[in-house]
Coordinates of C-alpha atoms and ligand atoms in Angstrom, one line a residue:
Chain A
M1 CA 12.4 -17.6 4.1
I2 CA 9.0 -17.5 5.6
R3 CA 6.2 -19.8 6.6
L4 CA 3.6 -17.7 5.0
V5 CA 4.2 -17.3 1.3
S6 CA 2.8 -14.3 -0.4
L7 CA 0.1 -14.8 -3.0
L8 CA 2.4 -13.6 -5.7
L9 CA 5.3 -15.8 -4.5
L10 CA 2.8 -18.6 -4.2
L11 CA 1.8 -18.2 -7.8
L12 CA 5.4 -18.2 -8.9
A13 CA 6.2 -21.2 -6.8
A14 CA 3.2 -23.0 -8.2
G15 CA 4.9 -22.5 -11.6
C16 CA 5.2 -26.2 -11.9
T17 CA 1.4 -26.5 -12.0
P18 CA 0.7 -24.9 -15.4
Y19 CA -2.5 -23.0 -16.1
R20 CA -5.2 -24.9 -17.9
L21 CA -7.8 -23.3 -20.2
I22 CA -11.3 -23.2 -19.0
P23 CA -13.6 -22.6 -22.0
A24 CA -16.7 -20.5 -21.7
G25 CA -19.6 -22.5 -20.3
K26 CA -20.3 -24.5 -17.2
V27 CA -17.5 -25.2 -14.7
E28 CA -17.8 -27.8 -12.0
F29 CA -16.0 -27.6 -8.7
T30 CA -16.0 -31.2 -7.4
D31 CA -18.2 -31.6 -4.3
H32 CA -18.9 -27.9 -4.0
G33 CA -20.9 -26.6 -6.9
S34 CA -20.6 -25.1 -10.3
V35 CA -20.6 -21.8 -12.2
E36 CA -21.3 -20.6 -15.7
T37 CA -18.7 -18.3 -17.3
P38 CA -19.4 -16.2 -20.4
I39 CA -15.7 -16.1 -21.3
D40 CA -12.6 -18.3 -21.3
W41 CA -10.3 -18.3 -18.2
N42 CA -7.0 -19.8 -17.2
W43 CA -7.3 -22.1 -14.1
R44 CA -4.8 -23.1 -11.6
P45 CA -5.3 -24.6 -8.1
I46 CA -3.1 -23.2 -5.3
D47 CA -3.3 -24.8 -1.9
T48 CA -7.0 -25.3 -1.4
V49 CA -8.0 -22.4 -3.6
H50 CA -9.1 -22.4 -7.2
T51 CA -7.6 -19.4 -9.0
W52 CA -8.6 -18.0 -12.4
T53 CA -7.0 -15.3 -14.5
L54 CA -7.1 -13.8 -18.0
D55 CA -3.9 -11.8 -18.3
G56 CA -1.9 -13.1 -15.3
P57 CA -2.6 -13.2 -11.5
N58 CA -0.9 -9.9 -10.9
L59 CA -3.3 -8.2 -13.3
Q60 CA -6.6 -9.8 -12.4
E61 CA -7.6 -12.9 -10.6
M62 CA -10.7 -14.7 -9.5
L63 CA -10.5 -16.9 -6.4
F64 CA -12.8 -19.6 -5.0
H65 CA -12.6 -20.6 -1.4
L66 CA -15.2 -23.3 -1.2
G67 CA -16.4 -25.3 1.8
I68 CA -14.1 -23.9 4.5
E69 CA -14.9 -25.9 7.6
D70 CA -15.3 -24.7 11.2
G71 CA -11.9 -23.9 12.7
K72 CA -10.0 -23.8 9.3
T73 CA -8.0 -21.0 7.8
L74 CA -8.9 -19.5 4.3
M75 CA -5.9 -21.4 2.9
N76 CA -3.8 -24.1 4.4
A77 CA -0.7 -21.9 4.0
L78 CA -2.3 -19.5 6.6
D79 CA -2.4 -22.1 9.3
V80 CA 0.7 -21.1 11.3
E81 CA 0.0 -23.5 14.2
S82 CA 0.4 -26.4 11.9
G83 CA 4.0 -25.3 11.3
F84 CA 4.9 -25.3 15.0
N85 CA 7.6 -27.7 16.0
P86 CA 5.7 -30.5 17.9
L87 CA 8.7 -31.0 20.3
L88 CA 8.7 -27.3 21.3
V89 CA 4.9 -27.4 21.7
W90 CA 5.2 -30.4 23.9
F91 CA 7.6 -28.5 26.1
G92 CA 5.1 -25.7 26.3
K93 CA 7.2 -23.3 24.2
V94 CA 4.5 -22.3 21.8
P95 CA 5.4 -19.4 19.5
D96 CA 3.3 -16.3 20.1
E97 CA 1.3 -16.6 16.9
V98 CA -2.3 -17.2 16.2
S99 CA -4.0 -18.0 12.9
F100 CA -7.1 -16.3 11.7
R101 CA -9.7 -19.1 11.5
F102 CA -13.3 -19.4 10.3
H103 CA -15.9 -20.3 12.9
K104 CA -19.3 -21.5 12.0
R105 CA -21.0 -19.0 14.4
M106 CA -19.3 -16.0 12.8
T107 CA -21.4 -13.1 11.7
E108 CA -21.0 -11.4 8.3
H109 CA -18.8 -8.7 9.9
E110 CA -16.5 -11.3 11.4
I111 CA -16.1 -13.1 8.1
M112 CA -15.2 -9.8 6.4
D113 CA -12.7 -9.2 9.2
L114 CA -11.3 -12.8 8.7
F115 CA -11.0 -12.1 5.0
T116 CA -9.1 -8.8 5.4
A117 CA -6.8 -10.1 8.1
S118 CA -6.0 -13.2 6.0
M119 CA -5.5 -11.1 2.8
S120 CA -3.3 -8.7 4.7
K121 CA -1.1 -11.7 5.5
I122 CA -1.2 -13.1 2.0
T123 CA -0.5 -9.7 0.2
E124 CA 1.9 -8.5 3.0
S125 CA 0.0 -5.2 2.8
P126 CA -2.9 -3.7 4.8
V127 CA -6.2 -4.8 3.0
V128 CA -9.2 -2.6 3.7
A129 CA -12.8 -3.8 3.1
S130 CA -15.9 -1.6 2.8
G131 CA -19.6 -1.7 1.8
L132 CA -20.6 -4.9 3.6
M133 CA -24.2 -5.7 2.5
P134 CA -26.6 -8.6 2.3
A135 CA -26.3 -10.6 -0.9
D136 CA -27.2 -14.1 -2.3
L137 CA -24.7 -16.8 -3.2
G138 CA -26.2 -19.8 -5.0
G139 CA -29.7 -19.0 -3.6
H140 CA -28.5 -18.8 0.0
Q141 CA -28.5 -15.7 2.1
G142 CA -25.0 -14.3 2.3
F143 CA -23.1 -11.1 2.0
R144 CA -20.8 -9.1 -0.3
F145 CA -18.2 -6.4 0.2
D146 CA -15.5 -4.5 -1.7
Y147 CA -11.8 -4.4 -0.8
A148 CA -8.7 -2.6 -1.8
F149 CA -5.0 -2.6 -1.1
V150 CA -1.6 -1.4 -2.4
G151 CA 0.6 -4.4 -2.9
K152 CA 4.3 -4.8 -2.2
D153 CA 4.8 -4.0 -5.9
E154 CA 3.2 -0.6 -5.1
V155 CA 0.3 -1.2 -7.5
R156 CA -3.2 -0.3 -6.2
R157 CA -5.7 -3.1 -6.5
R158 CA -9.5 -3.4 -6.0
G159 CA -11.7 -6.4 -5.4
F160 CA -15.1 -7.6 -4.5
A161 CA -16.1 -10.7 -2.6
V162 CA -19.4 -12.6 -2.3
G163 CA -20.0 -15.3 0.2
A164 CA -22.3 -17.3 2.3
V165 CA -22.2 -19.9 5.2
V166 CA -24.0 -23.0 4.2
K167 CA -24.3 -26.1 6.4
D168 CA -21.6 -24.5 8.7
K169 CA -19.1 -24.2 5.8
L170 CA -17.9 -20.9 4.3
Y171 CA -18.1 -20.4 0.6
L172 CA -16.4 -17.2 -0.6
I173 CA -15.7 -16.1 -4.2
H174 CA -13.7 -13.0 -4.9
Y175 CA -12.3 -11.1 -7.8
V176 CA -9.3 -8.7 -7.7
G177 CA -7.5 -6.6 -10.3
T178 CA -5.4 -3.5 -10.8
A179 CA -7.5 -0.4 -9.9
L180 CA -6.2 1.5 -12.9
Y181 CA -7.5 -0.9 -15.6
H182 CA -8.0 -4.7 -15.1
Y183 CA -10.5 -4.6 -12.2
D184 CA -13.0 -2.6 -14.2
R185 CA -12.3 -4.4 -17.5
N186 CA -13.5 -7.8 -16.4
R187 CA -15.6 -7.0 -13.4
A188 CA -18.8 -7.7 -15.2
D189 CA -17.5 -11.1 -16.3
A190 CA -16.5 -11.9 -12.7
E191 CA -19.9 -10.7 -11.4
R192 CA -21.7 -13.0 -13.8
V193 CA -19.6 -16.0 -12.7
A194 CA -20.2 -15.3 -9.0
A195 CA -24.0 -14.8 -9.7
S196 CA -24.1 -18.1 -11.5
F197 CA -22.8 -20.2 -8.6
V198 CA -25.0 -23.2 -7.8
F199 CA -24.3 -25.4 -4.8
A200 CA -23.7 -29.1 -5.5
G201 CA -26.2 -31.7 -4.4
K202 CA -29.6 -30.2 -3.5
D203 CA -30.8 -31.0 0.0
Chain B
M1 CA 19.5 2.1 15.6
I2 CA 16.9 1.4 18.2
S3 CA 15.5 -2.0 17.2
R4 CA 15.7 -4.5 20.0
R5 CA 15.9 -7.3 17.5
A6 CA 18.9 -6.1 15.6
F7 CA 20.6 -5.2 18.8
S8 CA 20.4 -8.7 20.0
A9 CA 21.5 -9.9 16.6
G10 CA 24.6 -7.9 17.1
L11 CA 25.2 -9.7 20.4
L12 CA 24.7 -13.0 18.7
A13 CA 27.3 -12.1 16.1
C14 CA 29.6 -11.2 18.9
L15 CA 29.2 -14.6 20.6
G16 CA 29.7 -16.3 17.2
G17 CA 33.2 -14.9 17.3
C18 CA 33.0 -12.3 14.6
A19 CA 36.1 -10.4 15.5
T20 CA 35.4 -7.3 13.4
H21 CA 32.3 -6.2 15.2
H22 CA 33.3 -4.9 18.5
E23 CA 36.8 -3.8 18.2
S24 CA 36.2 -0.1 18.1
G25 CA 35.4 1.7 21.3
P26 CA 33.1 4.7 21.5
S27 CA 34.1 7.8 19.6
S28 CA 37.0 6.2 17.8
D29 CA 39.2 7.9 15.3
L30 CA 36.4 9.8 13.5
P31 CA 35.6 13.4 14.4
D32 CA 31.9 14.2 15.2
I33 CA 29.9 15.3 12.2
G34 CA 29.6 19.1 11.6
A35 CA 26.4 20.9 10.7
G36 CA 25.8 21.1 7.0
Y37 CA 28.3 18.3 6.4
R38 CA 28.8 16.7 3.0
P39 CA 31.4 14.0 2.5
D40 CA 34.4 14.5 0.2
P41 CA 33.2 13.4 -3.2
K42 CA 36.1 11.0 -3.7
S43 CA 35.6 9.2 -0.3
D44 CA 34.0 5.9 0.4
E45 CA 31.5 7.8 2.5
A46 CA 30.4 9.7 -0.6
G47 CA 29.7 6.4 -2.3
L48 CA 27.5 5.4 0.6
W49 CA 25.6 8.7 0.6
L50 CA 25.0 8.3 -3.1
K51 CA 23.4 4.9 -2.6
L52 CA 21.4 6.1 0.3
D53 CA 20.2 9.2 -1.6
K54 CA 18.8 6.8 -4.2
V55 CA 17.1 4.7 -1.6
E56 CA 15.6 7.9 -0.1
Q57 CA 14.3 9.2 -3.5
N58 CA 12.5 5.9 -4.2
Q59 CA 11.0 5.8 -0.7
R60 CA 9.8 9.4 -0.7
R61 CA 7.0 8.2 -3.1
S62 CA 6.5 4.8 -1.4
P63 CA 2.9 3.9 -0.5
G64 CA 4.2 2.7 2.9
R65 CA 5.1 6.2 3.8
I66 CA 2.7 7.9 6.2
R67 CA 2.0 11.4 4.9
D68 CA -0.4 12.8 7.5
K69 CA 0.6 16.3 8.2
P70 CA 0.2 16.5 12.0
I71 CA 2.5 13.6 12.8
N72 CA 5.1 14.6 10.1
D73 CA 5.1 18.2 11.4
L74 CA 5.5 17.0 14.9
V75 CA 8.4 14.7 14.1
Q76 CA 10.1 17.4 12.1
D77 CA 9.7 19.9 14.9
M78 CA 11.1 17.4 17.4
V79 CA 14.1 16.7 15.3
C80 CA 14.8 20.4 15.2
R81 CA 14.4 20.8 18.9
L82 CA 16.7 17.9 19.5
A83 CA 19.3 18.5 16.8
G84 CA 19.6 22.3 16.9
A85 CA 22.0 23.4 14.2
Y86 CA 21.9 20.0 12.6
C87 CA 18.1 20.3 11.9
P88 CA 18.5 21.1 8.2
D89 CA 20.6 18.0 7.7
L90 CA 18.1 15.5 9.1
R91 CA 14.9 14.3 7.2
P92 CA 12.5 12.2 9.2
Y93 CA 10.1 9.7 7.4
V94 CA 7.2 7.9 9.1
I95 CA 6.7 4.4 7.7
R96 CA 3.8 2.1 8.1
V97 CA 5.3 -1.0 9.6
P98 CA 3.9 -2.6 12.8
A99 CA 7.1 -3.1 14.7
F100 CA 9.3 -1.2 17.1
N101 CA 12.1 0.3 15.1
A102 CA 13.8 3.5 14.0
T103 CA 17.1 4.3 12.3
C104 CA 19.1 7.3 11.2
A105 CA 21.2 6.8 8.0
P106 CA 24.5 8.6 7.6
N107 CA 23.1 10.9 5.0
G108 CA 20.6 12.2 7.5
M109 CA 17.5 10.2 6.5
I110 CA 15.6 9.1 9.7
S111 CA 13.0 6.4 9.5
I112 CA 10.4 5.9 12.2
W113 CA 8.1 2.8 12.0
S114 CA 4.4 3.1 13.0
G115 CA 4.8 0.3 15.5
L116 CA 7.3 2.5 17.4
L117 CA 4.9 5.4 17.5
L118 CA 2.2 3.2 18.8
R119 CA 4.4 2.2 21.7
C120 CA 5.3 5.8 22.7
H121 CA 3.0 7.0 25.4
S122 CA 4.3 10.6 25.3
E123 CA 6.3 13.0 23.3
S124 CA 9.2 12.5 25.7
Q125 CA 9.3 8.8 24.9
L126 CA 9.4 9.6 21.2
A127 CA 12.1 12.2 21.9
A128 CA 14.1 9.4 23.6
V129 CA 14.1 7.4 20.5
L130 CA 14.8 10.3 18.1
G131 CA 17.6 11.5 20.4
H132 CA 19.2 8.1 20.3
E133 CA 19.1 8.0 16.5
I134 CA 20.5 11.6 16.2
G135 CA 23.2 10.4 18.6
H136 CA 24.3 7.7 16.2
Y137 CA 24.2 10.3 13.4
L138 CA 26.3 12.9 15.3
K139 CA 28.9 10.3 16.3
R140 CA 29.0 8.9 12.7
H141 CA 28.6 5.4 14.0
S142 CA 27.4 4.0 10.6
L143 CA 30.6 5.3 8.9
Q144 CA 32.7 3.7 11.6
R145 CA 31.0 0.4 11.0
L146 CA 31.4 0.8 7.3
R147 CA 35.1 1.4 7.7
N148 CA 35.3 -1.7 9.8
S149 CA 33.2 -4.0 7.6
R150 CA 33.4 -2.8 4.0
E151 CA 29.9 -4.0 3.3
L152 CA 28.7 -1.0 1.3
D153 CA 25.9 -2.9 -0.5
D154 CA 24.7 -4.5 2.8
F155 CA 24.6 -1.1 4.3
A156 CA 22.5 0.4 1.5
A157 CA 20.3 -2.7 1.7
F158 CA 19.9 -2.3 5.4
F159 CA 18.6 1.3 5.1
Q160 CA 16.4 0.3 2.1
F161 CA 14.9 -2.2 4.4
Q162 CA 14.4 0.3 7.1
L163 CA 12.4 2.5 4.8
Q164 CA 10.4 -0.1 3.0
G165 CA 9.8 -2.2 6.0
P166 CA 9.3 -5.9 5.8
A167 CA 5.9 -7.5 5.4
A168 CA 4.1 -7.8 8.7
G169 CA 4.6 -11.5 8.6
L170 CA 8.2 -11.2 7.7
I171 CA 9.4 -9.4 10.8
R172 CA 10.5 -12.5 12.6
G173 CA 12.3 -13.9 9.6
L174 CA 14.5 -11.2 8.2
S175 CA 16.2 -12.2 5.0
Q176 CA 19.7 -13.3 5.1
D177 CA 21.2 -10.2 3.6
I178 CA 19.4 -7.9 6.0
T179 CA 20.3 -10.0 9.0
Q180 CA 24.0 -9.8 8.0
A181 CA 23.7 -6.0 7.5
S182 CA 22.0 -5.5 10.9
K183 CA 24.6 -7.7 12.6
S184 CA 27.3 -5.4 11.5
M185 CA 25.4 -2.3 12.3
F186 CA 26.3 -1.0 15.7
S187 CA 28.4 -2.3 18.6
R188 CA 27.2 -2.3 22.1
D189 CA 29.6 0.6 22.8
H190 CA 27.9 2.6 20.0
E191 CA 24.5 1.8 21.4
R192 CA 25.6 2.9 24.9
E193 CA 27.1 6.1 23.5
A194 CA 23.9 6.9 21.4
D195 CA 21.8 6.2 24.5
A196 CA 23.8 8.7 26.6
L197 CA 24.0 11.4 23.9
G198 CA 20.3 10.9 23.1
L199 CA 19.3 11.3 26.7
A200 CA 21.4 14.5 27.0
L201 CA 19.8 15.9 23.8
M202 CA 16.3 15.2 24.8
A203 CA 16.7 16.4 28.4
D204 CA 18.4 19.6 27.1
A205 CA 15.3 20.2 24.9
G206 CA 13.1 20.0 28.0
Y207 CA 11.8 16.5 27.6
A208 CA 11.6 14.2 30.7
P209 CA 14.7 12.0 30.7
A210 CA 13.0 9.2 32.7
A211 CA 11.2 8.5 29.4
C212 CA 14.3 6.9 27.9
A213 CA 14.3 3.9 30.3
D214 CA 10.5 3.8 30.2
I215 CA 10.3 3.0 26.5
W216 CA 12.7 0.1 27.0
R217 CA 10.7 -1.1 29.9
H218 CA 7.7 -1.4 27.5
I219 CA 9.7 -3.4 25.1
K220 CA 11.1 -5.7 27.8
A221 CA 7.6 -6.4 29.1
E222 CA 6.4 -7.2 25.6
D223 CA 9.3 -9.5 24.9
A224 CA 8.7 -11.3 28.1
A225 CA 5.0 -11.7 27.4
G226 CA 5.7 -13.0 23.9
G227 CA 8.2 -15.5 25.2
E228 CA 11.0 -13.8 23.2
S229 CA 13.6 -14.8 25.8
E230 CA 12.9 -18.4 25.3
R231 CA 13.3 -18.0 21.6
F232 CA 17.0 -17.1 22.0
D233 CA 17.7 -19.2 25.1
F234 CA 20.0 -21.5 23.3
F235 CA 22.4 -18.6 22.7
L236 CA 21.6 -15.9 25.2
S237 CA 18.7 -14.0 26.5
T238 CA 18.2 -10.5 25.1
H239 CA 17.0 -9.4 28.5
P240 CA 20.3 -8.8 30.2
A241 CA 21.2 -6.4 27.4
T242 CA 17.8 -4.6 27.7
T243 CA 18.1 -4.6 31.5
E244 CA 21.5 -3.1 31.4
R245 CA 20.3 -0.5 29.1
I246 CA 17.4 0.4 31.3
D247 CA 19.7 0.6 34.4
N248 CA 22.2 2.9 32.5
L249 CA 19.4 5.2 31.3
D250 CA 17.8 5.3 34.8
E251 CA 21.1 6.3 36.3
L252 CA 21.8 9.0 33.6
A253 CA 18.2 10.4 34.1
R254 CA 18.7 10.6 37.9
R255 CA 21.8 12.8 37.4
R256 CA 19.9 15.4 35.3
P257 CA 18.5 18.4 37.1
P258 CA 14.7 19.1 36.4
A259 CA 14.1 20.9 33.1
A260 CA 13.9 24.7 33.4
R261 CA 11.3 24.8 30.6
P262 CA 9.5 21.5 30.2
A263 CA 8.7 20.6 26.6
P264 CA 5.1 20.1 25.5
D265 CA 3.4 16.7 25.0
R266 CA 1.8 16.9 21.6
L267 CA 2.1 13.2 20.6
N268 CA -1.4 12.0 21.1
A269 CA -3.0 15.0 19.4
A270 CA -0.6 14.6 16.4
L271 CA -1.3 10.9 16.1
G272 CA -5.0 11.3 16.4
P273 CA -6.9 8.6 14.5
L274 CA -3.7 7.1 13.2
R275 CA -3.1 5.4 16.5
R276 CA -6.2 3.2 15.9
S277 CA -5.0 2.3 12.4
F278 CA -1.7 1.3 14.0
M279 CA -3.6 -0.9 16.5
A280 CA -5.4 -2.5 13.6
D281 CA -2.1 -3.2 11.9
E282 CA -0.8 -4.6 15.1
I283 CA -3.5 -7.2 15.6
N284 CA -3.3 -8.2 12.0
Q285 CA 0.2 -9.6 12.7
G286 CA -1.4 -12.5 14.5
H287 CA 0.8 -12.2 17.7
F288 CA -1.4 -12.7 20.7
K289 CA 0.5 -12.3 24.0
R290 CA 2.8 -9.6 22.8
T291 CA -0.2 -7.5 21.4
D292 CA -2.2 -8.2 24.5
N293 CA 0.6 -6.8 26.7
L294 CA 0.8 -3.7 24.5
L295 CA -2.9 -3.0 24.5
T296 CA -3.3 -3.7 28.2
R297 CA -0.5 -1.2 28.9
L298 CA -2.1 1.5 26.7
I299 CA -5.5 0.9 28.4
G300 CA -3.8 1.2 31.9
D301 CA -1.9 4.4 31.0
G302 CA -5.0 6.0 29.5
I303 CA -3.5 6.2 25.9
D304 CA -6.7 6.1 23.7
P305 CA -8.4 3.7 26.0
G306 CA -11.5 3.5 23.8
G307 CA -9.4 2.4 20.8
A308 CA -7.2 0.0 22.9
L309 CA -10.1 -1.6 24.5
F310 CA -11.9 -2.1 21.2
Y311 CA -8.8 -3.7 19.6
R312 CA -8.2 -5.9 22.7
G313 CA -11.8 -7.1 22.2
E314 CA -11.0 -7.8 18.5
L315 CA -7.8 -9.7 19.5
Y316 CA -9.8 -12.0 21.8
R317 CA -12.7 -12.4 19.5
R318 CA -10.4 -13.5 16.7
R319 CA -8.6 -16.0 18.8
N320 CA -11.9 -17.5 19.9
R321 CA -10.6 -20.0 22.6
D322 CA -12.8 -20.9 25.6
G323 CA -13.6 -17.8 27.5
D324 CA -12.3 -15.4 24.8
E325 CA -15.8 -14.4 23.7
A326 CA -16.7 -13.1 27.2
I327 CA -13.4 -11.2 27.4
A328 CA -14.0 -9.7 24.0
L329 CA -17.6 -8.7 25.0
G330 CA -16.3 -7.1 28.2
N331 CA -13.7 -5.1 26.3
Y332 CA -16.2 -3.9 23.7
H333 CA -18.5 -2.9 26.6
D334 CA -15.7 -1.0 28.4
A335 CA -14.7 0.7 25.1
C336 CA -18.3 1.9 24.7
E337 CA -18.2 3.6 28.1
T338 CA -15.0 5.6 27.4
A339 CA -15.1 9.3 26.5
D340 CA -14.2 8.6 22.8
P341 CA -15.5 5.1 21.8
P342 CA -14.9 3.8 18.3
A343 CA -18.3 3.3 16.6
E344 CA -17.2 -0.3 15.9
A345 CA -17.2 -1.0 19.7
F346 CA -21.0 -0.8 19.7
R347 CA -21.1 -3.1 16.6
G348 CA -18.7 -5.4 18.5
V349 CA -21.1 -5.8 21.3
G350 CA -23.9 -6.4 18.8
T351 CA -21.9 -9.0 17.0
I352 CA -21.2 -11.1 20.1
R353 CA -24.8 -10.8 21.3
W354 CA -26.0 -11.8 17.8
R355 CA -23.7 -14.8 17.8
R356 CA -25.1 -15.9 21.1
G357 CA -28.7 -15.6 19.8
E358 CA -29.4 -12.6 22.2
T359 CA -31.2 -10.9 19.4
E360 CA -32.8 -8.0 21.2
L361 CA -29.6 -7.0 23.1
A362 CA -27.7 -7.3 19.8
R363 CA -30.2 -4.9 18.1
E364 CA -29.9 -2.4 20.9
Y365 CA -26.2 -2.1 20.2
F366 CA -26.6 -2.2 16.4
R367 CA -29.0 0.8 16.8
R368 CA -26.4 2.6 18.9
Y369 CA -23.8 1.8 16.3
L370 CA -25.9 3.5 13.6
R371 CA -26.6 6.5 15.9
V372 CA -22.8 7.0 16.3
A373 CA -22.0 6.2 12.7
P374 CA -25.2 7.1 10.7
N375 CA -23.3 7.0 7.4
A376 CA -21.5 3.7 8.0
D377 CA -20.9 1.8 4.8
D378 CA -22.2 -1.4 6.3
G379 CA -25.6 0.2 7.1
D380 CA -27.5 -2.2 4.8
M381 CA -26.2 -5.2 6.7
I382 CA -26.9 -3.6 10.1
R383 CA -30.5 -2.7 9.0
K384 CA -31.0 -6.3 8.0
Y385 CA -30.1 -7.4 11.5
L386 CA -32.6 -4.8 12.8
S387 CA -35.4 -5.7 10.4
G388 CA -36.1 -9.0 12.1
A389 CA -35.6 -10.9 8.9
Ligands
ZN1 ZN1 21.0 2.4 18.2

């Protein structure tokens, strides 16, 4: 139906990849780093993203975009140019579509803009971010901001994101949940996970 | 309906040999609708209204509906100016979808997408679109199509879609059901009739009839910029249809005497800050050439040039090909020099300067940003740039 699958659809489509329990304690992300979680989560990889949830992805979800390289999109599914028909491209008939890509020289504002533009595509709803401020991720100077949107299911959701660019790669962790209940319920748990992030392999 | 896309889909269906679609000429057997009309409860039309009333009830509460009073008041007032005695039968809704589209359902529910409002430069251009939709309503074109096609569920689904709007990314890939429904919507004859009636209604109300062709010229230019004709080349180009439409409307406008009492132009005041949020939605779709064409036209016509220049800067900054950074910077700078610059334009200049390592120039613009927006919620981040850390 579309190239760009919504996060919700993506999660349904990924149904063949069952969730796996992550017990409280230390969690390694191969090559990227590790976190410490005070509670159990359910884990499932989608595309290049690690996703965690407690009650289901529509209720609350924690997402880890780790090591996004210069020129890449936040998820592979967001790279529209990769879906262009090479024959048409060769004939110069390139569709009028441009992906939102991370660039290593981006300022914090630009990364927040990349995030909201990408999330607006994923959720198929206008995503609004606010409160950009300096913050640490894994001991590196980075940023954090809040975001909100009303999804296609007409449910209002809130989220926060913490990130940093380290060795020209973007690391971004965010947590989102229903504004009415789930966001607040596990926000502190999510904050502790994000605060515990340690980059792999010290310099 | 006014959508260029569905209009061309109808033509495609015609080429595909669908015999049912174009058999009825203009103003066929049905009498025009009367003011205060309700269908006979036992008729197929009543069944359609019932479904549409349900769609309307759901959508009245939809988060996609734009509730800002000034634009809703304006649209309601315009509908009354255009429709006269039919005013109480028509209920306009403004929906947040970044695409050029409007429809009027047979039960009197009118939907206007935000992407259409963004593309109207004047109240007359919006009147052209509303007049066209009211034309379909008065001539009961939907019912004629329904009688021909017997696709009641598709019909309801079609109007549901008009109200909800597709996801921004979905606009190019309408679902199969909806494509079917829009194919069977209106014939070319119906479109031509709605164009003529719409122009008469808006000109009678004092609007400038030349605006009818102008709005289609905008769409034609955007289609050409976006390479839309190439997309359909294998079947037919949409442009002859649009060109024919423009020629017809130009001819009809020429035959109108000048308005005795010209209508006001309240569109830009009523849209206010909404226009910039529509620009933000527009650039989030990820179309480049089409959006560049739109923003360049708004800048050229002096329609919120501060906002349009800023978002054109954003469009280029995001694409980030060779030379784009300089174009983005130039647009941010120009936006800063307009009478009503968005605060973010100052931050935009600062951002590009910062990227380039031009720290002191960047700080000058970050300071200006904070002067314009002293309570900005990213103040902590900006102050970090200023602190010399
Ligand atoms: Zn029409």
